[in-house]
Tab-separated table of C-alpha atoms in Angstrom:
chain	number	residue	atom	x	y	z
A	1	MET	CA	124.195	45.378	128.295
A	2	THR	CA	125.540	49.491	128.243
A	3	VAL	CA	126.696	51.135	130.869
A	4	GLU	CA	123.208	52.952	131.330
A	5	GLU	CA	120.676	49.730	130.933
A	6	PHE	CA	123.124	47.841	133.552
A	7	GLU	CA	122.767	51.588	136.076
A	8	ALA	CA	118.436	51.429	135.352
A	9	PHE	CA	118.398	47.990	136.062
A	10	TYR	CA	120.016	48.315	139.017
A	11	ALA	CA	117.467	50.855	140.104
A	12	GLN	CA	114.623	48.742	139.248
A	13	ALA	CA	116.181	45.386	140.541
A	14	ALA	CA	117.940	45.694	143.714
A	15	GLY	CA	115.621	46.220	146.550
A	16	ARG	CA	113.315	43.473	145.041
A	17	LEU	CA	116.827	40.955	145.677
A	18	THR	CA	117.282	42.564	148.522
A	19	GLY	CA	113.735	41.837	149.771
A	20	GLN	CA	113.749	38.151	148.421
A	21	LEU	CA	116.761	37.413	149.699
A	22	TYR	CA	116.307	39.034	153.305
A	23	VAL	CA	113.051	36.349	152.924
A	24	MET	CA	115.545	33.221	152.072
A	25	LEU	CA	118.491	34.291	154.748
A	26	GLY	CA	116.279	36.027	157.637
A	27	ASP	CA	118.821	38.083	158.081
A	28	HIS	CA	118.479	42.345	156.235
A	29	HIS	CA	122.191	42.660	156.508
A	30	GLU	CA	123.738	39.812	154.769
A	31	ALA	CA	121.112	40.620	152.247
A	32	GLN	CA	122.074	43.544	151.906
A	33	ASP	CA	125.529	42.380	151.474
A	34	VAL	CA	124.945	39.547	149.237
A	35	VAL	CA	123.317	42.028	146.186
A	36	GLN	CA	125.612	44.148	146.032
A	37	GLU	CA	128.568	41.556	146.196
A	38	ALA	CA	125.868	40.192	142.860
A	39	PHE	CA	125.539	43.344	140.677
A	40	VAL	CA	129.182	44.075	141.011
A	41	ARG	CA	129.838	40.843	139.953
A	42	GLY	CA	127.661	41.105	136.687
A	43	TRP	CA	128.763	44.499	136.539
A	44	GLY	CA	131.850	42.745	134.610
A	45	ARG	CA	129.636	40.364	132.990
A	46	ARG	CA	126.584	42.758	132.253
A	47	ARG	CA	127.264	41.725	127.966
A	48	GLN	CA	126.247	38.180	128.660
A	49	LEU	CA	123.538	38.612	130.727
A	50	ASP	CA	121.330	40.638	128.021
A	51	ARG	CA	122.494	38.207	126.227
A	52	ASP	CA	120.900	34.585	128.784
A	53	GLY	CA	117.775	37.583	128.697
A	54	ARG	CA	116.993	36.702	132.542
A	55	PRO	CA	119.494	38.982	134.899
A	56	GLU	CA	117.592	39.364	137.652
A	57	ALA	CA	118.100	35.843	137.716
A	58	TRP	CA	121.201	35.331	137.470
A	59	ILE	CA	122.006	37.732	140.353
A	60	ARG	CA	119.755	36.812	142.220
A	61	THR	CA	121.201	32.949	141.106
A	62	VAL	CA	124.811	33.951	142.966
A	63	ALA	CA	122.995	36.205	145.828
A	64	TRP	CA	122.755	33.144	147.067
A	65	ARG	CA	125.380	31.021	146.342
A	66	LEU	CA	127.586	33.855	147.940
A	67	ALA	CA	125.372	33.519	151.020
A	68	VAL	CA	125.889	29.802	151.217
A	69	SER	CA	129.677	30.432	150.911
A	70	ARG	CA	129.647	32.402	153.583
A	71	TRP	CA	127.488	30.212	155.920
A	72	ARG	CA	129.837	27.826	154.912
A	73	VAL	CA	132.962	29.358	155.556
A	74	ARG	CA	131.091	30.288	159.177
A	75	ARG	CA	130.518	27.325	160.162
A	76	ARG	CA	133.782	25.912	159.070
A	77	SER	CA	135.625	28.709	161.334
A	78	ALA	CA	133.038	27.835	164.009
A	79	ASP	CA	132.984	24.336	163.804
A	80	ALA	CA	137.709	25.235	164.381
A	81	TRP	CA	137.563	27.519	166.753
A	82	ARG	CA	135.443	24.297	168.550
A	83	ARG	CA	137.792	21.858	167.734
A	84	SER	CA	140.491	23.885	169.720
A	85	ALA	CA	141.591	24.414	173.080
A	86	PRO	CA	139.627	26.794	176.008
A	87	PRO	CA	141.858	30.195	175.264
A	88	PRO	CA	143.422	30.832	178.879
A	89	HIS	CA	142.516	33.152	181.359
A	90	VAL	CA	143.983	36.559	180.853
A	91	GLU	CA	143.769	38.817	183.268
A	92	GLY	CA	141.643	42.866	182.354
A	93	PRO	CA	145.098	46.277	182.242
A	94	GLY	CA	146.773	46.479	185.127
A	95	PRO	CA	145.660	50.299	186.971
A	96	GLU	CA	148.481	51.239	184.852
A	97	ALA	CA	148.304	50.648	181.294
A	98	VAL	CA	144.999	51.960	181.724
A	99	ALA	CA	146.610	54.932	182.282
A	100	LEU	CA	149.123	54.547	180.211
A	101	VAL	CA	145.957	54.052	177.225
A	102	GLU	CA	144.072	57.357	178.114
A	103	ALA	CA	146.922	59.142	178.495
A	104	LEU	CA	148.547	58.429	174.835
A	105	ARG	CA	144.317	58.388	173.902
A	106	GLN	CA	145.476	62.860	174.941
A	107	LEU	CA	148.648	62.808	172.659
A	108	PRO	CA	147.889	64.732	168.699
A	109	LEU	CA	147.691	61.590	166.694
A	110	LYS	CA	150.987	62.852	164.494
A	111	GLN	CA	152.452	61.945	168.384
A	112	ARG	CA	150.902	58.612	169.298
A	113	ARG	CA	151.612	57.244	165.493
A	114	THR	CA	155.803	57.640	165.930
A	115	MET	CA	155.224	57.134	169.683
A	116	ALA	CA	154.013	54.093	168.765
A	117	LEU	CA	155.772	53.052	166.333
A	118	HIS	CA	159.066	54.060	168.083
A	119	TYR	CA	157.251	51.744	170.952
A	120	LEU	CA	155.764	49.474	170.312
A	121	CYS	CA	156.644	48.938	166.546
A	122	ASP	CA	160.793	49.354	168.173
A	123	LEU	CA	161.488	51.202	164.410
A	124	THR	CA	164.219	53.609	164.012
A	125	VAL	CA	163.650	57.510	163.739
A	126	GLU	CA	165.036	57.345	160.525
A	127	GLN	CA	162.324	54.267	159.570
A	128	ILE	CA	159.433	55.847	160.722
A	129	ALA	CA	159.887	59.294	158.636
A	130	VAL	CA	160.014	56.827	155.708
A	131	GLU	CA	156.410	55.547	156.563
A	132	THR	CA	154.960	57.941	158.370
A	133	SER	CA	156.614	60.642	154.669
A	134	LEU	CA	157.752	63.192	157.490
A	135	SER	CA	161.213	63.609	157.717
A	136	ALA	CA	163.520	62.801	160.465
A	137	SER	CA	164.333	65.962	162.358
A	138	THR	CA	159.935	66.322	162.428
A	139	VAL	CA	159.682	62.792	164.506
A	140	LYS	CA	162.547	63.730	166.690
A	141	THR	CA	160.127	66.524	167.999
A	142	HIS	CA	157.302	64.317	168.070
A	143	LEU	CA	159.148	61.740	169.742
A	144	SER	CA	160.379	64.882	172.873
A	145	ARG	CA	156.790	66.500	172.747
A	146	GLY	CA	154.933	62.994	173.189
A	147	ARG	CA	157.786	61.888	175.922
A	148	ALA	CA	157.030	65.103	177.435
A	149	ALA	CA	153.438	65.803	177.223
A	150	LEU	CA	153.066	61.120	178.928
A	151	SER	CA	155.648	62.125	181.657
A	152	ARG	CA	153.522	66.149	182.659
A	153	GLN	CA	150.355	63.455	182.764
A	154	LEU	CA	151.797	59.936	184.307
A	155	GLN	CA	153.840	61.358	187.312
A	156	ASP	CA	152.849	59.428	189.748
A	157	PRO	CA	151.549	61.325	192.892
A	158	ARG	CA	153.495	58.953	195.723
A	159	THR	CA	156.869	60.475	193.786
A	160	GLU	CA	156.500	63.955	193.897
A	161	GLU	CA	158.218	66.646	196.625
A	162	ALA	CA	155.721	67.501	199.150
A	163	PRO	CA	154.446	71.485	198.678
A	164	ASP	CA	155.916	72.473	202.061
A	165	ALA	CA	159.062	70.997	201.257
């Protein structure tokens, strides 16, 4: 099967196969996913598909087997979750954490990324420079500006001086 023949086969059969798998699976998105994956696998075997003479049946069978495999993985995962102890109760984030996240969202993306890499990932300025393809001086600038912006946004009104003092 040539590239053009495979493309024509795909255009002619993909919708029909998706409909068939939808009826078999009862989930349209799952049907679309497995049919697409089956066509991707069929692309590498297009010469053999042509010799078999039943490429649509091959795609349908592969798609069905992919769906069954996904079910098994989900079932094993669900079984494992049921066997494990329930996760311990974790309190939600406090107001300080919410305020910090909101303040970080206000930073430009490069500053936010630099701040996260430095303060959360404990990377040095040089490591950040290598990872982000920025110069060390640019990393330092982002850190400085990010700290200044966070300082302004996170000022505690209780610690500010009274206007008449």
